Amino acid sequence: MITRAFRLAQERYSRQFHTLFSNEVNEALSNKKPILALESTIITHGLPNPQNYELAQTVETICRNNGVAPATMAVMRGSPCIGLTREQLLELSNESTSNIKISRRDMAAAIQQKLTGGTTVSGTMILAHQNNIPVFATGGIGGVHRGGEDTMDVSADLTELGRTPVAVVCAGVKSILDIAKTLEYLETQGVTVATFGKTRDFPAFFTAKSGLLSHTNVESAKDAAEMIHVNRTLNLGSGIVIAVPIPEEYAADGLEIENAIQLALREATDAQISGNAITPFILQRVSELTSGRSLNTNLALVRNNVLVGSQIAVELNRIEHKSREQRATHNFDHSLSGDRILVVGAVNVDILCTKHEDTGAGKDLARGEVQHVMGGVARNVAECLTRQNMKSTLISVVGDDKLGKLALDCCDEIGMDTRKISTILDSSTPVAQLLLKGGDVLEGICNFSCHEHIKTKLISEADVAGCRYVIVDCDTPLETGIHIAQLCQKHCVPLVLEPTAPLKFKQFYDAGLLSMVSLLSPNATELAAISDDLAISNHSKLLNAIPQEFSQILPQMVQCLSMMSQQTDSRSVLTTIGKNGVLYCCQSSGDQLQVYHLPKAPVSPQIKSTSGAGDSFLGGFLAASCKGGSVEECLKMGTYCAFRSLESFETIDSDIGDEDVAGVTITSWEKLGWNVNVLYDGQFSFAS
C-alpha cells in the first residue's frame, strides 16, 4: 500500500514538472528508504572518459552496498532526473556530446530549452531538496576565489548552502581557493560547517588540515545525522557542510599535491597572474607537477565521501522514521509537562436487552437477556484510561437517586477520580435502554435530561490548565463545550472531541468548534452526518494514492483536518470503520500528511455487545500514546481494547490493564500478518 501511494504521487509530480525518477529511487522514496544525492558535473566536466563513467558506477555501488539508493542528478533533454540509468550515465560521460553545467542560474533555461547537462553542487542541492533527499555527497565544494574581493568570483555553491537545507558531505575546499574567505562567507550565509572527525580542523581537500577551524565537529555518522535532523526540524532553511578529511592511506599523495598547489600559487604571484586567470593557471601547473597523480587521489576522496554520506543517510533515515511515528502519535502528548487527563461528558446507566425468543405481540414478554452496565462516553473513556494506569479526572453529573449512587459506587470501585462528578438534586440519573441483536444496537430509548446540568461553572481554568489533554464528548451541552474549548486554547492544552452521536456532533460542528480541536474521533456514521456541509475539495492527489474503498471517507477526514486547531503541533482524525478496521490521519508540521490504516483484528471476537467498543478504542489509543507508543502500537492497543469490549457485556473490559495479556495477544495477531498500512506520508496541499 505504501509503494502504490508514493508511486502514484511521484508519477503525477513527474508529469507536471517533467521530472523523471529511476526505479531504484522511486522505490526508495515510496518505502521511505535511505537515499544519497550525487552530482553529475564530475561526470560531464570533472573527469576524462572512461574514468568519469567508471567513477559514476563505483560510487553508486558504494551506496547500494550500504543499503542506500543512489540518486545521481542531471537534466536530460529538459527533464530533471532523480537517479540515472546505465544508458544515461554513458551518455553524460561521452565527451563528444555537448553537455552543459547546470547550476541554479541555468536550471530554468536548461529545462525550457530541453538541454542536457550535469548538475553542479548548487543544481544538485536544488533537485535533492525538491524531492526530499536531505543528504548529498560530492568531492569538494566551490568557494571564494583568490582575489575574489576584487573580482566578486564566488561560487554559487556557497549561496545555495545558505538557502537550501541539504547536507553536503565533501572533502572541504581546495587550497587553490581562498579558504579563509570561503569559511567567512559560509558563516555570513548561516551555514553550519562541521568537520567529520575528532577535531575541528577544516580539511583542504588534499590535506587533512587547512590551518583553519570548522564551526564544530561530528565524530560519527550518527552524530552528523542527528545534527541534520535538528536542522530540518527547526526549518532553518540553510544547508550543512560535513567536511571529511582525506583518508590516511592517501595523505602522502595528498601532501605532494598540496605542495604542488603552493608552488603554483607562488609562480602565479611571481608572474603577476591575477583575477579569473589564477584558477586555470594553477590547475594546469598542478597537473604538470604531479604528472597526473592528482587524479587518482581525487577519485579516492570522492569514493570516501560517498561512503561517509551513505552511512549518514542510513542513520538519518533511522532517526526520521522514528520521528515520523512520534509526530503522528500526537506531538503534544509528549511535549506537555502535565500528566493529568481531564474527561468531560456523560455518565449513564445502560440497560442492554438481547431478545432470544419472540412470544408474539400481546401474549407474553419476550425471552432474552437483560444486563445493567455502566455507560456514558466520557465515563467509558475515563474508565479505560484508569484501568491502564493513567491519571484521569471525570467531570460529569448524576441524579440524586439510587442509580446515581450506584454509578458513583461503581466508579469508586474501579479507582476512578469521582470528586468532580456532581449530584443534581431532583434529577434522574441518565439511563439508556438498548435493544441488541448479534451484539449490535438496533434501537434505544434514553432519558439524558440530566446532562443539561454539565454547566460551564463545573469547569474552571484550574481544571484545564496543566492537563496533558482534555477529552469532551458531545453529550456535553454545546455552551459548555465552547467554554472548555476556549480554556484549552488559552492554556495551550490539546482538545480531543468524541462525537458520541451524529446529531450531537453536527451541533458542535455547526458552532465552529472544530477549529479548536486537536484530535477528532468520529465513526463513519458520525462523519457522514456532516459530509454535506464539509465542501470537500478535489483532493485528487490523495484519491489517486488510496484504495477505492476509502475514496469517500478519507477526503472527509482530511477536510476535517484542514479545519482543526493550528495551535498544537499536530492535528489528527481517528475514525473507526467497522469491519474495515480504523483509519488515522495526522497533519504534523506544515503541510505534512500521514494516513494510516489498520485492518480489523485477524481473529473474530465472540460479540456480546458493541456498546462501548469505540470508547474503548479511543481510551486504549490515548493511553498507549501517553506512554510513548508509536502510531502502530497505539492503533493496535486501541483495537485490542475494543476487541475485549466486544466480547464483554461490560462497556470496558475489566482486564484491559493487564499489559502482559495485551502484549501476548497483539503479538499472536501480528504473527498472522496483522500490521498497519501507511496509505500516504508526504507533503499535501490542504487548500487544494
XYZ file of C-alpha atoms in Angstrom:
688
model
C 0.000 0.000 0.000
C 2.890 2.348 0.791
C 4.516 1.699 -2.547
C 1.346 2.333 -4.525
C 0.664 5.628 -2.753
C 4.081 7.111 -3.371
C 4.442 5.702 -6.859
C 1.241 7.402 -7.962
C 2.172 10.657 -6.235
C 5.576 10.710 -7.894
C 4.159 9.888 -11.320
C 1.821 12.859 -11.094
C 4.697 15.081 -9.947
C 6.765 13.832 -12.878
C 4.060 14.619 -15.422
C 3.617 18.136 -14.063
C 7.293 19.100 -13.816
C 8.746 16.612 -16.333
C 10.841 15.100 -13.558
C 11.993 11.512 -14.087
C 12.782 9.074 -11.280
C 14.866 5.936 -11.630
C 13.097 2.772 -10.496
C 15.579 2.456 -7.642
C 14.942 5.960 -6.324
C 11.205 5.653 -6.895
C 11.072 2.520 -4.762
C 13.220 4.082 -2.030
C 11.009 7.190 -1.867
C 7.905 5.025 -1.781
C 9.181 2.916 1.105
C 10.996 5.701 2.986
C 14.387 4.059 2.469
C 17.676 5.997 2.655
C 18.783 7.849 -0.484
C 22.016 9.707 -1.235
C 22.119 12.527 -3.793
C 25.084 12.581 -6.182
C 26.131 15.307 -8.620
C 26.923 14.790 -12.292
C 29.271 17.634 -13.334
C 32.085 15.381 -12.149
C 30.932 13.087 -14.979
C 30.362 15.764 -17.615
C 33.186 18.181 -16.814
C 35.305 16.940 -13.928
C 36.967 13.787 -15.236
C 38.098 12.356 -18.569
C 36.496 9.317 -20.145
C 36.446 6.411 -19.168
C 37.341 7.401 -15.579
C 34.201 9.519 -15.329
C 31.872 6.634 -16.191
C 33.803 4.179 -14.008
C 33.608 6.538 -11.011
C 29.876 7.079 -11.534
C 29.312 3.318 -11.399
C 31.672 2.860 -8.443
C 30.030 5.450 -6.187
C 26.565 4.071 -6.955
C 27.818 0.599 -5.980
C 29.169 2.011 -2.700
C 25.704 3.399 -1.964
C 23.970 0.101 -2.686
C 26.446 -1.881 -0.607
C 25.488 0.302 2.361
C 21.734 -0.074 1.860
C 21.286 3.313 0.196
C 19.658 4.157 -3.134
C 21.982 6.309 -5.295
C 20.270 9.368 -6.771
C 22.663 10.782 -9.350
C 21.090 14.041 -10.538
C 21.153 15.510 -14.053
C 18.961 17.200 -16.629
C 18.334 15.082 -19.736
C 16.730 16.859 -22.697
C 14.910 19.257 -20.422
C 13.802 16.696 -17.814
C 15.310 16.814 -14.311
C 16.394 13.267 -13.483
C 16.489 11.896 -9.939
C 18.600 8.780 -10.354
C 20.102 7.737 -13.696
C 20.060 4.581 -15.760
C 23.234 2.979 -17.140
C 22.430 4.409 -20.563
C 22.045 7.917 -19.160
C 25.375 7.657 -17.329
C 27.046 6.572 -20.556
C 25.529 9.499 -22.431
C 26.727 12.003 -19.831
C 30.230 10.532 -19.772
C 30.609 10.762 -23.554
C 32.988 13.660 -24.199
C 31.670 14.153 -27.727
C 28.246 15.269 -26.510
C 27.550 18.951 -25.809
C 26.673 18.640 -22.138
C 26.410 21.841 -20.128
C 26.952 22.680 -16.455
C 23.673 23.317 -14.670
C 23.631 25.450 -11.544
C 20.715 27.427 -10.090
C 21.257 30.123 -12.730
C 20.999 27.605 -15.554
C 18.170 25.347 -14.327
C 15.151 27.132 -15.818
C 16.826 27.761 -19.183
C 18.103 24.182 -19.464
C 14.626 22.781 -18.808
C 12.848 25.282 -21.062
C 15.309 24.711 -23.932
C 15.337 20.931 -23.374
C 19.109 20.785 -22.891
C 21.219 18.016 -21.346
C 23.838 18.599 -18.686
C 25.400 17.734 -15.368
C 24.173 19.386 -12.189
C 26.701 21.256 -10.056
C 26.679 21.228 -6.257
C 24.127 24.051 -6.389
C 21.926 22.388 -9.022
C 22.048 19.033 -7.261
C 21.072 20.590 -3.926
C 18.001 22.166 -5.537
C 16.764 18.895 -7.048
C 17.579 16.956 -3.872
C 15.631 19.363 -1.671
C 12.635 19.440 -4.031
C 12.420 15.668 -3.758
C 13.049 15.367 -0.007
C 16.551 13.885 -0.267
C 18.436 15.562 2.596
C 21.987 14.198 2.174
C 24.320 14.786 -0.774
C 27.912 13.600 -1.281
C 30.451 15.124 -3.654
C 34.208 15.709 -3.979
C 34.585 19.290 -2.819
C 32.552 22.462 -2.804
C 33.350 25.686 -4.594
C 34.407 28.767 -2.685
C 35.672 32.297 -2.837
C 38.397 32.539 -5.490
C 41.678 34.197 -4.665
C 41.259 37.879 -5.326
C 37.505 37.416 -5.008
C 37.247 40.680 -3.044
C 38.049 42.424 -6.336
C 36.531 40.081 -8.929
C 33.437 39.027 -6.897
C 34.180 35.497 -8.116
C 32.246 33.495 -5.507
C 30.873 30.031 -6.211
C 27.096 29.662 -6.346
C 27.589 26.618 -4.091
C 28.023 28.944 -1.107
C 24.822 30.937 -1.592
C 22.934 27.710 -2.269
C 24.129 26.311 1.040
C 22.697 29.420 2.691
C 19.184 28.880 1.351
C 18.728 25.168 0.679
C 18.518 22.734 3.636
C 20.621 19.882 2.249
C 23.682 18.434 3.996
C 26.714 18.317 1.679
C 29.347 15.709 2.511
C 32.637 16.784 0.920
C 36.412 16.966 1.411
C 36.290 20.665 2.152
C 37.662 23.318 -0.201
C 40.716 23.082 -2.451
C 43.575 25.332 -1.379
C 43.641 26.943 -4.820
C 40.681 28.877 -3.429
C 40.688 31.356 -0.557
C 39.633 29.023 2.261
C 39.557 31.702 4.955
C 37.224 33.918 2.953
C 35.127 30.871 1.988
C 34.545 29.999 5.653
C 33.721 33.639 6.421
C 31.211 33.687 3.554
C 29.579 30.462 4.769
C 29.275 31.968 8.251
C 27.546 35.018 6.789
C 25.136 32.707 4.965
C 24.277 30.946 8.240
C 25.744 27.614 7.115
C 26.871 25.116 9.763
C 30.331 23.757 8.904
C 31.302 20.573 10.762
C 34.464 18.510 10.402
C 33.839 14.759 10.329
C 36.260 13.546 12.982
C 37.605 14.186 16.459
C 38.927 17.683 15.795
C 37.616 20.888 14.258
C 40.451 21.073 11.700
C 38.900 22.093 8.388
C 40.303 19.970 5.520
C 41.697 21.486 2.339
C 40.683 18.653 0.028
C 44.111 17.050 -0.492
C 45.238 17.661 3.112
C 43.508 16.956 6.403
C 44.362 20.354 7.858
C 43.997 23.712 6.176
C 45.197 25.641 9.216
C 41.641 26.854 9.798
C 38.875 25.519 12.031
C 35.300 24.477 11.327
C 32.500 25.824 13.491
C 32.084 22.386 15.092
C 32.794 18.692 14.541
C 30.859 15.414 14.475
C 32.606 12.183 15.398
C 30.277 9.677 13.758
C 27.627 9.242 11.096
C 25.024 9.127 13.863
C 26.181 12.478 15.273
C 26.080 14.021 11.797
C 22.590 12.615 11.158
C 21.286 13.985 14.450
C 22.579 17.454 13.569
C 20.951 17.281 10.129
C 17.681 16.130 11.678
C 17.647 19.040 14.133
C 18.406 21.472 11.295
C 15.442 20.101 9.332
C 13.141 20.055 12.343
C 13.889 23.705 13.111
C 13.182 24.643 9.467
C 16.291 26.827 9.419
C 16.319 26.755 5.623
C 20.103 26.528 5.335
C 22.396 23.641 4.496
C 25.201 21.953 6.401
C 28.739 21.205 5.260
C 30.151 17.917 6.569
C 33.867 18.243 5.815
C 35.586 14.839 5.625
C 39.424 14.782 5.910
C 41.441 12.775 3.394
C 41.895 9.102 4.462
C 45.298 8.349 5.997
C 46.323 5.990 3.201
C 46.156 8.872 0.711
C 47.687 11.531 2.971
C 51.193 11.227 1.448
C 49.923 11.691 -2.103
C 47.737 14.492 -0.855
C 50.720 16.273 0.694
C 52.629 16.069 -2.603
C 49.679 17.565 -4.462
C 49.269 20.296 -1.870
C 52.959 21.201 -2.212
C 52.448 21.432 -5.971
C 49.477 23.756 -5.416
C 51.531 26.028 -3.167
C 54.348 26.136 -5.737
C 51.861 27.008 -8.480
C 50.444 29.788 -6.309
C 53.905 31.310 -5.847
C 54.558 31.090 -9.578
C 51.270 32.872 -10.243
C 52.265 35.647 -7.864
C 55.707 35.992 -9.457
C 54.154 36.103 -12.935
C 51.606 38.691 -11.701
C 48.722 36.476 -12.772
C 45.504 37.660 -11.094
C 41.737 37.656 -11.278
C 39.930 34.997 -13.284
C 43.235 33.776 -14.772
C 44.544 32.415 -11.442
C 42.472 29.226 -11.139
C 43.036 27.870 -14.691
C 46.794 28.552 -14.352
C 47.044 26.706 -11.013
C 45.055 23.677 -12.182
C 47.255 23.326 -15.261
C 50.500 23.611 -13.274
C 49.380 21.132 -10.574
C 48.607 18.541 -13.231
C 52.052 19.076 -14.780
C 53.909 18.998 -11.464
C 52.240 15.774 -10.243
C 52.305 14.025 -13.624
C 48.574 13.470 -13.336
C 48.792 11.693 -9.959
C 46.288 14.190 -8.508
C 43.564 12.392 -10.448
C 43.823 9.113 -8.501
C 43.786 10.930 -5.169
C 40.799 12.954 -6.318
C 38.895 9.755 -7.148
C 39.757 8.231 -3.756
C 38.402 11.321 -1.974
C 35.109 11.124 -3.841
C 34.721 7.417 -3.035
C 35.405 8.081 0.651
C 32.914 10.960 0.790
C 30.213 8.785 -0.774
C 30.894 6.075 1.808
C 30.543 8.552 4.676
C 27.481 10.128 3.026
C 25.836 6.713 2.707
C 26.403 5.993 6.381
C 24.923 9.358 7.349
C 21.904 8.788 5.079
C 21.218 5.446 6.787
C 21.411 6.980 10.269
C 19.245 9.956 9.289
C 16.640 7.637 7.781
C 16.513 5.692 11.035
C 16.111 8.878 13.104
C 13.416 10.361 10.876
C 11.465 7.096 10.719
C 11.212 7.157 14.499
C 10.409 10.873 14.470
C 7.549 10.428 11.964
C 5.918 7.857 14.201
C 6.264 10.070 17.266
C 4.867 13.117 15.434
C 1.880 11.211 14.162
C 1.205 9.894 17.664
C 0.405 13.452 18.806
C 3.449 15.566 19.446
C 1.515 17.402 22.117
C 1.225 14.262 24.256
C 4.965 14.184 24.821
C 5.733 17.902 24.851
C 3.436 18.910 27.717
C 4.635 18.594 31.279
C 1.230 17.754 32.782
C 0.327 14.144 33.494
C -3.360 14.697 34.281
C -6.118 13.960 31.750
C -9.463 15.719 32.038
C -12.555 13.964 30.658
C -15.885 15.812 30.432
C -19.260 14.366 29.473
C -21.809 11.699 30.208
C -22.234 9.138 32.969
C -25.098 6.767 32.169
C -26.554 3.515 33.347
C -27.109 1.288 30.305
C -29.706 -1.460 30.176
C -28.748 -3.938 27.448
C -31.555 -6.153 26.146
C -30.985 -9.136 23.849
C -34.140 -10.918 22.655
C -33.802 -14.708 22.246
C -37.428 -15.717 21.645
C -40.393 -13.726 20.391
C -43.647 -14.942 22.022
C -45.803 -12.762 19.813
C -47.437 -9.430 20.460
C -49.777 -9.343 23.467
C -49.107 -12.944 24.525
C -46.175 -12.644 26.900
C -42.900 -10.851 27.459
C -40.131 -11.789 25.062
C -37.470 -14.121 26.470
C -33.872 -12.914 26.479
C -31.016 -11.412 28.476
C -31.016 -8.099 30.339
C -27.756 -6.582 31.586
C -27.215 -3.451 33.671
C -23.840 -1.847 32.932
C -22.182 1.497 33.439
C -22.090 3.690 30.335
C -21.674 7.197 29.010
C -18.937 8.003 26.506
C -16.875 10.207 28.823
C -17.214 7.735 31.695
C -16.214 4.837 29.434
C -13.112 6.624 28.157
C -12.145 7.663 31.691
C -12.532 4.064 32.924
C -10.413 2.748 30.067
C -7.677 5.256 30.920
C -7.889 4.445 34.636
C -7.623 0.690 34.053
C -4.441 1.373 32.068
C -2.931 3.306 34.983
C -3.467 6.785 33.532
C -4.391 9.674 35.824
C -7.784 10.946 34.703
C -10.391 13.197 36.246
C -14.028 12.873 35.140
C -16.336 15.904 35.227
C -19.981 14.862 34.938
C -23.332 14.739 36.714
C -25.693 12.101 38.141
C -29.152 12.353 39.708
C -29.907 12.197 43.425
C -31.413 8.715 43.084
C -30.373 5.116 43.660
C -28.903 4.801 40.183
C -26.777 7.876 40.823
C -25.386 6.347 43.985
C -24.807 3.073 42.108
C -22.914 4.933 39.380
C -20.663 6.697 41.885
C -20.002 3.461 43.808
C -19.050 1.640 40.585
C -16.663 4.425 39.565
C -15.089 4.454 43.026
C -14.622 0.692 42.964
C -12.745 0.934 39.671
C -10.475 3.597 41.177
C -11.717 6.493 39.084
C -11.444 10.063 40.376
C -15.092 10.970 41.109
C -14.509 14.201 43.042
C -15.772 16.300 40.112
C -18.953 14.281 39.482
C -21.828 16.416 40.788
C -25.105 15.079 42.173
C -28.044 17.117 40.839
C -31.000 17.475 43.209
C -34.441 16.496 41.946
C -32.945 14.945 38.837
C -32.788 11.414 37.433
C -29.518 9.715 36.568
C -29.250 9.311 32.789
C -30.420 5.882 31.607
C -30.252 4.297 28.156
C -32.150 1.138 27.291
C -30.619 -0.508 24.231
C -32.044 -3.365 22.180
C -29.264 -5.582 20.815
C -29.173 -8.128 18.047
C -25.972 -10.020 17.450
C -24.316 -7.520 19.750
C -25.255 -4.539 17.544
C -27.543 -1.800 18.844
C -30.806 -1.872 16.865
C -32.537 0.946 18.716
C -32.687 2.555 22.115
C -34.642 4.782 24.465
C -32.925 7.232 26.781
C -33.505 9.915 29.353
C -30.477 12.204 29.205
C -32.014 15.429 30.549
C -29.559 15.355 33.444
C -26.711 16.077 31.019
C -28.031 19.631 30.701
C -26.576 20.252 34.161
C -22.983 19.858 32.937
C -22.708 23.635 33.144
C -19.752 25.902 32.468
C -19.432 26.594 36.222
C -18.345 22.968 36.750
C -15.169 23.500 34.707
C -12.671 26.083 35.955
C -9.392 27.279 34.482
C -7.587 25.326 37.190
C -9.247 22.125 35.933
C -7.870 22.659 32.407
C -4.508 24.353 32.980
C -1.613 21.928 33.076
C -3.552 18.976 31.666
C -1.870 16.730 29.168
C -5.093 16.999 27.197
C -8.846 17.404 27.665
C -11.433 14.990 26.236
C -15.017 16.181 25.686
C -17.937 14.079 24.479
C -20.844 15.655 22.596
C -23.353 14.752 25.310
C -21.884 17.831 26.974
C -24.080 20.910 26.374
C -22.788 22.985 23.470
C -22.267 26.100 25.596
C -20.090 24.110 27.994
C -18.159 22.539 25.124
C -17.344 26.000 23.735
C -16.288 27.155 27.220
C -13.905 24.205 27.595
C -12.501 24.707 24.093
C -11.744 28.350 24.863
C -9.969 27.378 28.082
C -7.931 24.805 26.152
C -6.925 27.483 23.649
C -5.989 29.907 26.414
C -3.785 27.377 28.212
C -2.468 25.627 25.074
C -3.982 22.288 26.080
C -4.957 19.940 23.211
C -8.692 19.227 22.958
C -9.978 15.769 21.986
C -13.581 15.685 20.740
C -15.610 12.447 20.840
C -18.735 12.973 18.659
C -20.948 10.499 20.633
C -23.808 10.540 18.094
C -24.371 12.023 14.605
C -26.919 14.711 15.520
C -24.989 15.868 18.587
C -21.743 16.028 16.627
C -23.369 18.163 13.944
C -24.376 20.746 16.567
C -20.773 21.083 17.685
C -19.607 21.218 14.070
C -22.158 23.904 13.113
C -20.949 26.020 16.055
C -17.413 26.037 14.606
C -15.900 24.079 17.474
C -13.746 22.047 15.103
C -11.349 24.990 14.794
C -10.310 24.440 18.427
C -9.985 20.634 18.297
C -6.642 18.789 18.054
C -7.934 15.203 17.853
C -11.317 14.187 16.458
C -12.575 10.603 16.837
C -15.782 10.063 14.816
C -17.008 6.755 13.461
C -18.067 6.551 9.825
C -21.732 7.295 10.619
C -20.867 10.371 12.680
C -18.572 11.648 9.956
C -21.311 11.176 7.372
C -23.586 13.445 9.439
C -21.535 16.499 8.449
C -20.440 15.337 4.989
C -22.976 17.539 3.204
C -21.540 20.592 4.971
C -17.864 19.821 4.512
C -17.437 21.272 0.994
C -14.990 18.532 0.090
C -12.123 19.821 -2.064
C -10.928 17.905 -5.091
C -8.129 16.032 -3.326
C -7.077 14.189 -6.483
C -3.567 13.637 -5.146
C -4.979 11.731 -2.183
C -7.657 9.884 -4.148
C -5.160 8.554 -6.655
C -2.959 7.221 -3.869
C -5.506 5.343 -1.722
C -7.572 2.176 -2.145
C -11.007 2.660 -3.685
C -12.868 1.564 -0.541
C -11.600 4.660 1.294
C -12.247 7.157 -1.507
C -15.324 8.609 0.202
C -14.362 8.690 3.870
C -10.721 9.799 3.635
C -11.446 13.120 1.870
C -13.990 13.818 4.622
C -11.355 13.122 7.273
C -8.777 15.300 5.514
C -11.274 18.132 5.126
C -11.943 17.970 8.876
C -8.171 18.105 9.459
C -7.898 21.298 7.442
C -10.474 22.953 9.712
C -8.958 21.912 13.031
C -6.837 23.780 15.571
C -3.492 25.174 14.387
C -2.374 25.839 17.959
C -0.875 22.423 18.729
C 1.952 20.672 16.904
C -0.328 18.150 15.244
C -3.948 17.622 14.266
C -5.467 14.170 13.932
C -8.666 12.433 12.888
C -9.174 8.876 14.142
C -12.083 7.029 12.521
C -13.320 3.510 13.177
C -14.789 1.968 10.021
C -16.375 -1.234 11.306
C -15.225 -4.408 9.598
C -12.604 -2.436 7.650
C -10.703 -1.545 10.807
C -9.593 2.004 11.553
C -8.176 4.981 9.643
C -5.895 7.574 11.193
C -4.983 10.888 9.515
C -2.455 13.267 11.001
C -1.180 16.658 9.897
C 2.096 17.266 11.676
C 4.474 20.040 10.624
C 3.371 22.403 7.856
C 1.668 20.522 5.029
C 2.890 17.059 6.025
C 0.067 14.492 5.950
C 0.191 10.926 7.196
C -2.630 8.432 6.611
C -2.567 5.031 8.338
C -4.914 2.056 8.041
C -5.083 -0.829 10.484
C -7.330 -3.726 9.399
C -9.633 -5.375 11.901
C -8.125 -7.963 14.250
C -7.309 -11.196 12.378
C -9.341 -13.177 14.918
C -13.116 -12.761 15.065
C -14.460 -11.770 18.502
C -17.399 -13.529 20.129
C -19.506 -10.396 20.156
C -21.772 -9.785 23.126
C -22.218 -6.027 22.772
C -20.822 -3.315 20.513
C -21.757 -0.633 23.054
C -18.522 0.843 24.387
C -16.188 -0.623 21.759
C -15.452 2.760 20.175
C -14.869 4.352 23.577
C -12.519 1.504 24.484
C -10.628 2.079 21.260
C -10.126 5.786 21.988
C -9.081 5.129 25.587
C -6.630 2.416 24.552
C -5.183 4.562 21.764
C -4.660 7.577 24.035
C -3.201 5.530 26.893
C -0.638 3.957 24.557
C 0.134 7.376 23.098
C 0.768 8.857 26.548
C 3.188 6.010 27.249
C 5.212 6.973 24.179
C 3.882 4.332 21.793
C 4.336 4.585 18.034
C 1.363 5.044 15.713
C 1.262 1.307 15.084
C 1.424 0.478 18.802
C -1.347 2.964 19.624
C -3.673 1.718 16.893
C -3.081 -1.890 17.898
C -3.676 -1.192 21.607
C -6.890 0.648 20.744
C -8.034 -2.292 18.617
C -7.157 -4.744 21.414
C -9.214 -2.748 23.952
C -12.165 -2.562 21.546
C -11.885 -6.318 20.882
C -12.073 -7.052 24.618
C -15.079 -4.751 24.934
C -16.908 -6.573 22.119
C -16.501 -9.860 23.965
C -17.989 -8.467 27.184
C -21.335 -7.044 28.211
C -19.353 -4.513 30.238
C -18.610 -1.414 28.188
C -14.967 -1.534 29.315
C -13.446 -4.947 29.925
C -12.045 -5.194 33.449
C -8.814 -6.910 32.352
C -7.561 -4.479 29.690
C -4.971 -3.137 32.121
C -3.049 -6.429 32.104
C -0.151 -5.425 29.830
C 1.248 -8.954 29.678
C -2.013 -10.379 28.327
C -2.346 -7.482 25.901
C 1.202 -7.957 24.654
C 0.811 -11.699 24.110
C -2.493 -11.223 22.278
C -1.203 -8.477 19.996
C 1.962 -10.460 19.216
C -0.124 -13.500 18.261
C -2.196 -11.345 15.902
C 0.951 -9.868 14.349
C 2.154 -13.378 13.551
C -0.989 -13.689 11.436
C 0.143 -10.730 9.322
C -1.761 -8.019 11.183
C 0.065 -4.747 10.578
C -0.522 -1.076 9.883
C -0.510 0.104 6.260
C 0.777 3.607 5.503
C -1.524 4.880 2.769
C 0.087 8.302 2.478
C 3.072 10.061 4.055
C 4.275 13.266 2.474
C 3.512 16.851 1.590
C -0.111 17.664 0.890
C -1.852 20.894 -0.011
C -4.796 21.170 2.376
C -6.136 24.103 0.400
C -6.410 22.193 -2.893
